[in-house]
Short mmCIF file of C-alpha atoms and ligand atoms in Angstrom, two decimals:
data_model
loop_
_atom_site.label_atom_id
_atom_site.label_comp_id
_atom_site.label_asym_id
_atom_site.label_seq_id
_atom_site.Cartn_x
_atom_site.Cartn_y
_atom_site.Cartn_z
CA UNK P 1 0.00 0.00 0.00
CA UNK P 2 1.16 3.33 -0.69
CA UNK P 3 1.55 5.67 1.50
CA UNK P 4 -0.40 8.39 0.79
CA UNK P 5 -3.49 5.38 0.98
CA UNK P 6 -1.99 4.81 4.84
CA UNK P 7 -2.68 8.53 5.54
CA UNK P 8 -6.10 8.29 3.75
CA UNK P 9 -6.44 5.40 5.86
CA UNK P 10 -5.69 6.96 9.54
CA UNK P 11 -7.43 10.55 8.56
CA UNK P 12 -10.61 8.48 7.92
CA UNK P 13 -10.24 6.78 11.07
CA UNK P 14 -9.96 9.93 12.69
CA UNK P 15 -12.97 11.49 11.01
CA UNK P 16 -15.44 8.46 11.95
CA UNK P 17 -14.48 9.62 15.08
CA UNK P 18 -15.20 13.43 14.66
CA UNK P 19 -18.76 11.91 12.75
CA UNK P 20 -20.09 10.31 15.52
CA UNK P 21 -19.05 12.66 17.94
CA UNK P 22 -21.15 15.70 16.33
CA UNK P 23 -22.67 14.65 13.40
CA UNK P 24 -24.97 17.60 12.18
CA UNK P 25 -21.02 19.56 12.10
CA UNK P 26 -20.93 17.26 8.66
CA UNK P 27 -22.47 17.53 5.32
CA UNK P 28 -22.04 14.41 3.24
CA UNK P 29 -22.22 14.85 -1.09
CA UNK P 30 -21.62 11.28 -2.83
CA UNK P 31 -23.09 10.21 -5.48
CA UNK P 32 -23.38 7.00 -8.61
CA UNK P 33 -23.01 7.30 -12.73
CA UNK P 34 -26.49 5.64 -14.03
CA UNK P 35 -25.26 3.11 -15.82
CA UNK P 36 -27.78 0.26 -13.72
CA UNK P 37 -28.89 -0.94 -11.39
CA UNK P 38 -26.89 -0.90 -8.09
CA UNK P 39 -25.80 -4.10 -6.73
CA UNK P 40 -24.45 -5.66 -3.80
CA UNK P 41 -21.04 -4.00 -4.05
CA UNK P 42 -22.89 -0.66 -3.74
CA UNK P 43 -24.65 -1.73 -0.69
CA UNK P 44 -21.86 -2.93 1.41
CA UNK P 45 -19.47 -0.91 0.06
CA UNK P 46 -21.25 2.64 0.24
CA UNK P 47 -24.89 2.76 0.20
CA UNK P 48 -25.57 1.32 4.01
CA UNK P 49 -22.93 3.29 5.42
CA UNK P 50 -24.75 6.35 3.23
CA UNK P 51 -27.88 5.29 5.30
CA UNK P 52 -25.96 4.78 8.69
CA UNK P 53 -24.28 8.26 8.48
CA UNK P 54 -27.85 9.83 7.56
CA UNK P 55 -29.51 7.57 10.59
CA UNK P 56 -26.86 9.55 12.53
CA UNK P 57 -27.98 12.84 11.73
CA UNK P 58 -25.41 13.92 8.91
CA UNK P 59 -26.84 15.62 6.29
CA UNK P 60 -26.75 13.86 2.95
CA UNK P 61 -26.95 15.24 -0.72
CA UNK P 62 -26.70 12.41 -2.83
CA UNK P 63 -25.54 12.83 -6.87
CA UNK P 64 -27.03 11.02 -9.56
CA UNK P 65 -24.04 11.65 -12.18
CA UNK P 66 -25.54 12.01 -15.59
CA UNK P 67 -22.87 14.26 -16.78
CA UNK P 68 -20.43 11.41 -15.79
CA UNK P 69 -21.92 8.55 -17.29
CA UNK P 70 -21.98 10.38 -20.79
CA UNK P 71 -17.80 10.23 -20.67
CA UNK P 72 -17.53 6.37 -21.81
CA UNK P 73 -21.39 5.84 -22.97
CA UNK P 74 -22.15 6.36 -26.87
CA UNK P 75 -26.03 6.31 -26.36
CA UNK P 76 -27.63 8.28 -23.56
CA UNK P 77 -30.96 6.44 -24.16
CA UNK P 78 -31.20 4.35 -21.09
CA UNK P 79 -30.83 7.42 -18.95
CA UNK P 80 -33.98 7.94 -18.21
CA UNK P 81 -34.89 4.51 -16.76
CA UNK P 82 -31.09 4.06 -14.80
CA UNK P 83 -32.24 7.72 -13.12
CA UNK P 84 -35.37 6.83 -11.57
CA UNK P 85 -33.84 3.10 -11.23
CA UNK P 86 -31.11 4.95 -8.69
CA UNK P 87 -33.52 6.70 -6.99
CA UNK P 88 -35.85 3.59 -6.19
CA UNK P 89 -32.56 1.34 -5.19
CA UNK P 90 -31.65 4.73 -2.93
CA UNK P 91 -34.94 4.59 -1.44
CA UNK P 92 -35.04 0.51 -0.91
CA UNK P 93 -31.72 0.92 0.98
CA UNK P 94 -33.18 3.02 3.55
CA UNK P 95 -32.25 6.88 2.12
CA UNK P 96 -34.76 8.82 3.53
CA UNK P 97 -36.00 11.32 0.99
CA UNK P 98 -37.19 13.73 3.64
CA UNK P 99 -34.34 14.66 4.62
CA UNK P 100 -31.74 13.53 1.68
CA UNK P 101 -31.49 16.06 -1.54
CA UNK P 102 -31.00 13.32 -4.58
CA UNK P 103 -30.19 15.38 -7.60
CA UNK P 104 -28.73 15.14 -11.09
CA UNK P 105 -26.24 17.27 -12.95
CA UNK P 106 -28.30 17.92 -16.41
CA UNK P 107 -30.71 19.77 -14.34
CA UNK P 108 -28.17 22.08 -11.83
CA UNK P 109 -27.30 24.31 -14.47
CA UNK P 110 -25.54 26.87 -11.71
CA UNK P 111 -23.29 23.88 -10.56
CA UNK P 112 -21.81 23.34 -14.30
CA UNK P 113 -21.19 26.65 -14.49
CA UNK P 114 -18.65 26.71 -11.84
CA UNK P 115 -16.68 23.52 -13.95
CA UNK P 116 -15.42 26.92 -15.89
CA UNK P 117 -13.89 29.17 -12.89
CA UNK P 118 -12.69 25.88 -11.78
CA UNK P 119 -10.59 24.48 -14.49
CA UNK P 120 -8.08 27.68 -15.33
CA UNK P 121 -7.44 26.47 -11.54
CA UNK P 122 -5.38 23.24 -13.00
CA UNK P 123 -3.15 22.47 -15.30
CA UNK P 124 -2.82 20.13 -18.30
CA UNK P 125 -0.48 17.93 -16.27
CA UNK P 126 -2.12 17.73 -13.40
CA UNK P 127 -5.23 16.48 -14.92
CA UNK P 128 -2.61 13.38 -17.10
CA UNK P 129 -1.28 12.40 -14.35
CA UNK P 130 -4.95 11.43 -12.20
CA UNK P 131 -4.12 7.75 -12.04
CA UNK P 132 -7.93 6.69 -11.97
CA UNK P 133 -8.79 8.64 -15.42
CA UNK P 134 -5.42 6.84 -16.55
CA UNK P 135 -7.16 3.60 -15.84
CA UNK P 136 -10.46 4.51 -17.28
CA UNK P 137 -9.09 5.67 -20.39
CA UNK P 138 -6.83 2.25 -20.66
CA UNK P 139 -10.04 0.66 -20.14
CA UNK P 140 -11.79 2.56 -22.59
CA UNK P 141 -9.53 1.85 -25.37
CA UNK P 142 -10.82 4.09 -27.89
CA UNK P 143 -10.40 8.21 -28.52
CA UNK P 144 -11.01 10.01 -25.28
CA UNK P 145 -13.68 12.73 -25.15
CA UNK P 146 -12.13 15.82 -23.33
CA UNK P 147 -15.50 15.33 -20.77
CA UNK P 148 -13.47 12.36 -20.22
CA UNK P 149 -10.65 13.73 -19.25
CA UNK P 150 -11.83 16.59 -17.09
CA UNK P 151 -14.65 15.02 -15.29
CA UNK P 152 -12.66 14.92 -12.18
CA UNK P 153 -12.93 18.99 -12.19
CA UNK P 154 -16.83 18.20 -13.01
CA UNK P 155 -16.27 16.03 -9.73
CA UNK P 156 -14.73 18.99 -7.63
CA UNK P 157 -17.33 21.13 -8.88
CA UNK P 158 -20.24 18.69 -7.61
CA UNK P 159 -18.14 18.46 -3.98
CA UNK P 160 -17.92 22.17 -3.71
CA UNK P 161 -21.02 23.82 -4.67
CA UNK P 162 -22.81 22.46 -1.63
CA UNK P 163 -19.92 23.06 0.47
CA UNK P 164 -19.89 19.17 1.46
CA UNK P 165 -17.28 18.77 4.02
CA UNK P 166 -17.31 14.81 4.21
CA UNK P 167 -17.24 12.55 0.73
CA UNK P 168 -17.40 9.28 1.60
CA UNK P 169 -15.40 6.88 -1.57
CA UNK P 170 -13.86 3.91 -2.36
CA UNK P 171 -9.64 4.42 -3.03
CA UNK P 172 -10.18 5.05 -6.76
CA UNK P 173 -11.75 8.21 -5.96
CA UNK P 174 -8.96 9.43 -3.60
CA UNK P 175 -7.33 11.35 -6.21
CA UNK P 176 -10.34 12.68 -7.09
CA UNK P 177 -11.41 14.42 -3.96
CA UNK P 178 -7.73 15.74 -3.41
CA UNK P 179 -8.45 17.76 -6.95
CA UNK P 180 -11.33 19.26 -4.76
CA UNK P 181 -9.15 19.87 -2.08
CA UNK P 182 -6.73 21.41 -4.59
CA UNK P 183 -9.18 23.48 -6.17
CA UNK P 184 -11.01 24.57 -2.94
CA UNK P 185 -7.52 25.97 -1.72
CA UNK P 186 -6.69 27.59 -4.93
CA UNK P 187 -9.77 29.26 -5.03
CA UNK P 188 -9.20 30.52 -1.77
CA UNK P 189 -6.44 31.72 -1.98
CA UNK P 190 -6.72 33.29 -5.68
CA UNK P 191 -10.17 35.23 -4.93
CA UNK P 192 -10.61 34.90 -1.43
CA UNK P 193 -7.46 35.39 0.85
CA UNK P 194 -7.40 35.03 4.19
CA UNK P 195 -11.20 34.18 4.14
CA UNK P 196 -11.43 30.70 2.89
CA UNK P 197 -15.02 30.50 0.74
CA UNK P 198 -14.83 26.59 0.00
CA UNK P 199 -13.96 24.26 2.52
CA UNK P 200 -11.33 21.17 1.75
CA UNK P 201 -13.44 18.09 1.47
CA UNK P 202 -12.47 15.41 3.64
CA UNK P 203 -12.47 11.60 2.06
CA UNK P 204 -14.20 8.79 4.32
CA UNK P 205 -13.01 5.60 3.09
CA UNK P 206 -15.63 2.46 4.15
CA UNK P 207 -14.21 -0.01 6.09
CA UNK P 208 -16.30 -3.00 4.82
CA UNK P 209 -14.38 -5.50 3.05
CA UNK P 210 -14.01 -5.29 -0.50
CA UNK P 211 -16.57 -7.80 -2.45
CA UNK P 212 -15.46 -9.33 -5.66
CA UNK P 213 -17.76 -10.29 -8.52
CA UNK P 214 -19.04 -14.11 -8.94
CA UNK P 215 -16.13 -14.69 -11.17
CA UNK P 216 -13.41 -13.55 -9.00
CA UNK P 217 -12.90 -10.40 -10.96
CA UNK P 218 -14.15 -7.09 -10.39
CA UNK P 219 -17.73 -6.69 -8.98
CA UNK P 220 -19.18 -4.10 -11.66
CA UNK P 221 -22.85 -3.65 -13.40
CA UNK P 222 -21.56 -4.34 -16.93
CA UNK P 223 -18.78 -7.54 -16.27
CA UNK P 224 -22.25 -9.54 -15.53
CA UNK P 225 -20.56 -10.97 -12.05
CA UNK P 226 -23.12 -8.87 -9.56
CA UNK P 227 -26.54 -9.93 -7.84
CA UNK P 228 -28.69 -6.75 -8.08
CA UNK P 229 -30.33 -5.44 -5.32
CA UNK P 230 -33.26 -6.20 -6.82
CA UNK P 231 -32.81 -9.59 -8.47
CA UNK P 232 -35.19 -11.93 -6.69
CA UNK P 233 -34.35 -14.46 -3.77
CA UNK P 234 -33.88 -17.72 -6.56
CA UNK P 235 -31.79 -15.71 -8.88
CA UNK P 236 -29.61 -14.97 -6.24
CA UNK P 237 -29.42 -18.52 -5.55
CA UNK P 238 -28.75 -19.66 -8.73
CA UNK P 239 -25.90 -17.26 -9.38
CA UNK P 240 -25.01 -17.91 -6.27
CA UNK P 241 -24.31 -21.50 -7.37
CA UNK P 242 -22.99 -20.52 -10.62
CA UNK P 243 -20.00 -19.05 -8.89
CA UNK P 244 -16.90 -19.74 -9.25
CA UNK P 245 -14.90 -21.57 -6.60
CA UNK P 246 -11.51 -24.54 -6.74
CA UNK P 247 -11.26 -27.49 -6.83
CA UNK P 248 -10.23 -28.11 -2.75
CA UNK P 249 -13.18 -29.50 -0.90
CA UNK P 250 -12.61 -28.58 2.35
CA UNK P 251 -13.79 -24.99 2.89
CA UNK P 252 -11.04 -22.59 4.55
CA UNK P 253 -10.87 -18.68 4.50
CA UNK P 254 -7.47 -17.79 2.89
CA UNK P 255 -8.28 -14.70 0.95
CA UNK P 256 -4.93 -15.11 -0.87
CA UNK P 257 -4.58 -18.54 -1.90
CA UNK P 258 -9.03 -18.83 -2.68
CA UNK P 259 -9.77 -15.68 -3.08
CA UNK P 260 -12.83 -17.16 -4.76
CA UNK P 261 -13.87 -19.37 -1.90
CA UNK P 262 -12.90 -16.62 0.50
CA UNK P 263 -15.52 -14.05 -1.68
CA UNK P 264 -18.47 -16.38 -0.89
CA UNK P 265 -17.40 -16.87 2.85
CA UNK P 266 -17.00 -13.17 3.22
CA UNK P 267 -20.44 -12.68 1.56
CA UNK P 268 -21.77 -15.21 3.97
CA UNK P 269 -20.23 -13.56 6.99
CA UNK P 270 -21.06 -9.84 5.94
CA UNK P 271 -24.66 -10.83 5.93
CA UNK P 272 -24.91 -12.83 8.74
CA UNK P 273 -22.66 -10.46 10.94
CA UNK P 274 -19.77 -13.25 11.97
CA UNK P 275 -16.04 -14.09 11.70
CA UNK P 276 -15.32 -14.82 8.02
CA UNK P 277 -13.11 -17.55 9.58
CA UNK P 278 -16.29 -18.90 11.67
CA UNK P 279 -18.26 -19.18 8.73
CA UNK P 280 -15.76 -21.23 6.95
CA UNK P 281 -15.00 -23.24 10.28
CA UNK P 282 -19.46 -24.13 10.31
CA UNK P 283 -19.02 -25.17 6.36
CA UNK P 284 -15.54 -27.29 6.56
CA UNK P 285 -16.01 -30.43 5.11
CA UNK P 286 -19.47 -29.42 3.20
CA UNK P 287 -18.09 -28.16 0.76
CA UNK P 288 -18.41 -25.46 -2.12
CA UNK P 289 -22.41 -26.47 -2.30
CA UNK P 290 -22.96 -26.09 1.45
CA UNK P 291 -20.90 -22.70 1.41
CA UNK P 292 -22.85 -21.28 -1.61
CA UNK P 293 -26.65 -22.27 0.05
CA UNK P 294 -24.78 -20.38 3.28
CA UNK P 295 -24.38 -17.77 1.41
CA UNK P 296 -27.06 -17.07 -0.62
CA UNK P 297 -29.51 -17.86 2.37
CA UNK P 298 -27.62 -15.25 4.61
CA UNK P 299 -28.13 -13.02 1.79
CA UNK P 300 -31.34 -13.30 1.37
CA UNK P 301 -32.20 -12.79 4.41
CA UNK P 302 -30.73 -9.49 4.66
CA UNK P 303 -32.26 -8.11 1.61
CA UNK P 304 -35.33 -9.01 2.05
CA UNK P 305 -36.61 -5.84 3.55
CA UNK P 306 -34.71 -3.99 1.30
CA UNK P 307 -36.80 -6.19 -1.50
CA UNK P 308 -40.21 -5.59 0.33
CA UNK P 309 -39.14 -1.99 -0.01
CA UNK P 310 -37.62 -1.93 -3.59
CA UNK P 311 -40.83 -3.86 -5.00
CA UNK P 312 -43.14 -1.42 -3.19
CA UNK P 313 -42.04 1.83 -4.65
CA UNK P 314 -41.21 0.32 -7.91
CA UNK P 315 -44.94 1.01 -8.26
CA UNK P 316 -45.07 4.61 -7.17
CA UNK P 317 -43.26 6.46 -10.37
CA UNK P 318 -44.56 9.80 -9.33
CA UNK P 319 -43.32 9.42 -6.06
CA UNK P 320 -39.63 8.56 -6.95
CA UNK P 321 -39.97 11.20 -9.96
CA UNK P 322 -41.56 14.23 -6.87
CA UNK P 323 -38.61 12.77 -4.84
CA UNK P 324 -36.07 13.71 -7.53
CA UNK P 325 -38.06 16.50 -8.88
CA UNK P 326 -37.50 18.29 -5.18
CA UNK P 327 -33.70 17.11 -4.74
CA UNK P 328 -32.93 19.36 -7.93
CA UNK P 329 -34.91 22.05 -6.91
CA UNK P 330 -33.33 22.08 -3.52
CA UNK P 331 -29.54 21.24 -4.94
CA UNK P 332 -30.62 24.18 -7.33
CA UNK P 333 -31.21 26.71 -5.06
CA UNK P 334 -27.85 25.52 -3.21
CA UNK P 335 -26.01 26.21 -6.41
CA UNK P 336 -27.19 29.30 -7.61
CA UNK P 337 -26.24 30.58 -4.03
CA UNK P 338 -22.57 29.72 -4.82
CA UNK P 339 -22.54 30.86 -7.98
CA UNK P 340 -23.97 34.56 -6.56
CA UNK P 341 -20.78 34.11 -3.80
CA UNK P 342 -18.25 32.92 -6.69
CA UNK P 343 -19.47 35.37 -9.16
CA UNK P 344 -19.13 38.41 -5.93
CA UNK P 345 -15.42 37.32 -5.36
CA UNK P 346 -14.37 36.54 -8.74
CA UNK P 347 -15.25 40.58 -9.52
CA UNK P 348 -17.61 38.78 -12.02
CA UNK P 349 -21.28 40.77 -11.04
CA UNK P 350 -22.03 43.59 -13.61
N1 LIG F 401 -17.18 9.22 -9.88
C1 LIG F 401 -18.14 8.57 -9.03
C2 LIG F 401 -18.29 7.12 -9.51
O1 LIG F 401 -17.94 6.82 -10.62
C3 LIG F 401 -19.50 9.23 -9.03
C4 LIG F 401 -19.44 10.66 -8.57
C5 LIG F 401 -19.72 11.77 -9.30
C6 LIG F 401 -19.06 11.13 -7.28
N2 LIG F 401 -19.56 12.90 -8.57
C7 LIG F 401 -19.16 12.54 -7.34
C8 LIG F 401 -18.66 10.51 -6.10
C9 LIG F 401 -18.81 13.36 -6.23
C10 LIG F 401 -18.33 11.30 -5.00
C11 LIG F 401 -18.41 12.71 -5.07
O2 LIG F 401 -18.77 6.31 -8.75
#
């Protein structure tokens, strides 16, 4: 691990800390590209915490990033249905929409705005060298849009105009949120000396332990290796049993050496709240078959009110469409505030 991941590490520690002890000091922005529907990597990677932190009395603004997923997406016709599909799989994981703003870029046109002030504040260089764009790009393959390559400015841009404070990510948006930090202190220092206007965003890393996809790869919505939050209790079993595992019988948890086998014991232990080394101790000698109907019966069990949820509103369109409809207006008003202060200190009102 690198170093600068250590300090990420031991600040976040820190901050959990700070969090619990006075939560309503925090404002939380996050957000998801709609490119699907979430799955489980989302929940116990991000979303419960989301709902935990929110429980705690944090204030939440949560980002549905249109204007993201249109970097490596040729046809933006799905958008529509992957929107309001976020917003009910927000809702099913507990969000409360009384209190949480859910929003979407296309519609804050005040927050795009400030992508311009924001980008003569880096240069050309430091924008090549962000190591997560570097993969994305590899990934990509193709030409690479220029929305592509400045998205994480887009990023800083959606951290700062609600003055968010805490961003809780996943490591391959560290460098991402340091570029808001960056920013934030340029700013402040360009147009505001000596009276900071934008505060540097903090980075809370989860600490749940990283799931990997039913093929031992990468959990992620297009590889095919997720279970959906919404899939239903026997396709979750079946892929459950489609999963990949070795050829050992005996069942042991050696992340390592099985990291296959250790995927569906760490599943099984997540959702049952035990010892990943318990869980494989119960299974032993039963085997791959015995540790997949563990697993996909613990996990079950724990989305199931999550389901009951999910199927519920999936009925109610106009209520997950009012619940969006309001986020914007709220992140709206948020923004054009900003812009008024950015537009006052950049000598920029005529
Ligand atoms: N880049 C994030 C992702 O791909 C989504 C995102 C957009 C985001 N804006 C954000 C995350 C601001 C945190 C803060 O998942």
């Amino acid at each position: 691990m690198t170093s600068t991941l250590v300090a990420a590490e031991r600040r976040s520690a820190r901050l959990e800390g700070a969090v619990l002890a006075d939560p309503a000091s925090f404002r939380i922005l996050t957000g998801d590209r709609p490119t699907g529907p979430l799955h489980i990597g989302h929940y116990f990677g991000t979303l419960e915490n989301r709902v935990r932190l929110q429980r705690l009395g944090v204030e939440l603004l949560v980002l549905i990033a249109d204007y993201q997923a249109i970097t490596d997406r040729d046809s933006p016709a799905h958008l529509p249905v992957d929107v309001e599909g976020l917003v009910l799989d927000y809702l099913a994981a507990g969000i409360d929409p009384d209190r949480a703003i859910i929003f979407t870029h296309s519609q804050i046109a005040e927050l795009n705005q400030l992508v311009l002030p924001f980008l003569s504040l880096v240069s050309v260089s430091e924008l090549r060298r962000n190591p997560t764009v570097k993969d994305e790009i590899a990934a990509g393959g193709g030409t690479t849009s220029a929305l592509m390559f400045t998205y994480p400015v887009h990023q800083a841009a959606d951290i700062l105009f609600c003055h968010a404070n805490l961003v809780p990510v996943g490591r391959d948006q560290l460098p991402h949120v340091e570029l808001a930090r960056t920013i934030a202190r340029r700013f402040n220092d360009r147009y505001s000396p000596g009276r900071p206007y934008f505060p540097e965003p903090e980075a809370l890393m989860g600490t749940a332990p990283l799931l990997l996809g039913l093929d031992g790869r990468k959990m992620g919505k297009s590889r095919g290796n997720a279970i959906t939050l919404g899939a239903s209790e026997d396709e979750t079993a079946r892929r459950i049993r489609a999963a990949k595992t070795d050829g050992e019988r005996r069942i042991t948890y050696e992340p390592d050496r099985r990291p296959e086998v250790a995927n569906l014991v760490r599943l099984a232990a997540i959702c049952s709240g035990v010892a990943a080394e318990t869980v494989a101790e119960q299974v032993g000698d039963g085997g791959a078959s015995v540790l997949k109907r563990l697993a996909a019966d613990a996990l079950n069990e724990r989305l199931r009110p999550i389901r009951a949820r999910r199927s519920e509103l999936a009925g109610e369109r106009d209520h997950l469409r009012a619940v969006l409809a309001r986020g914007n207006a709220r992140a709206g008003e948020i923004a054009a505030e900003t812009l008024r202060a950015v537009k006052e200190l950049m000598h920029t009102r005529y």
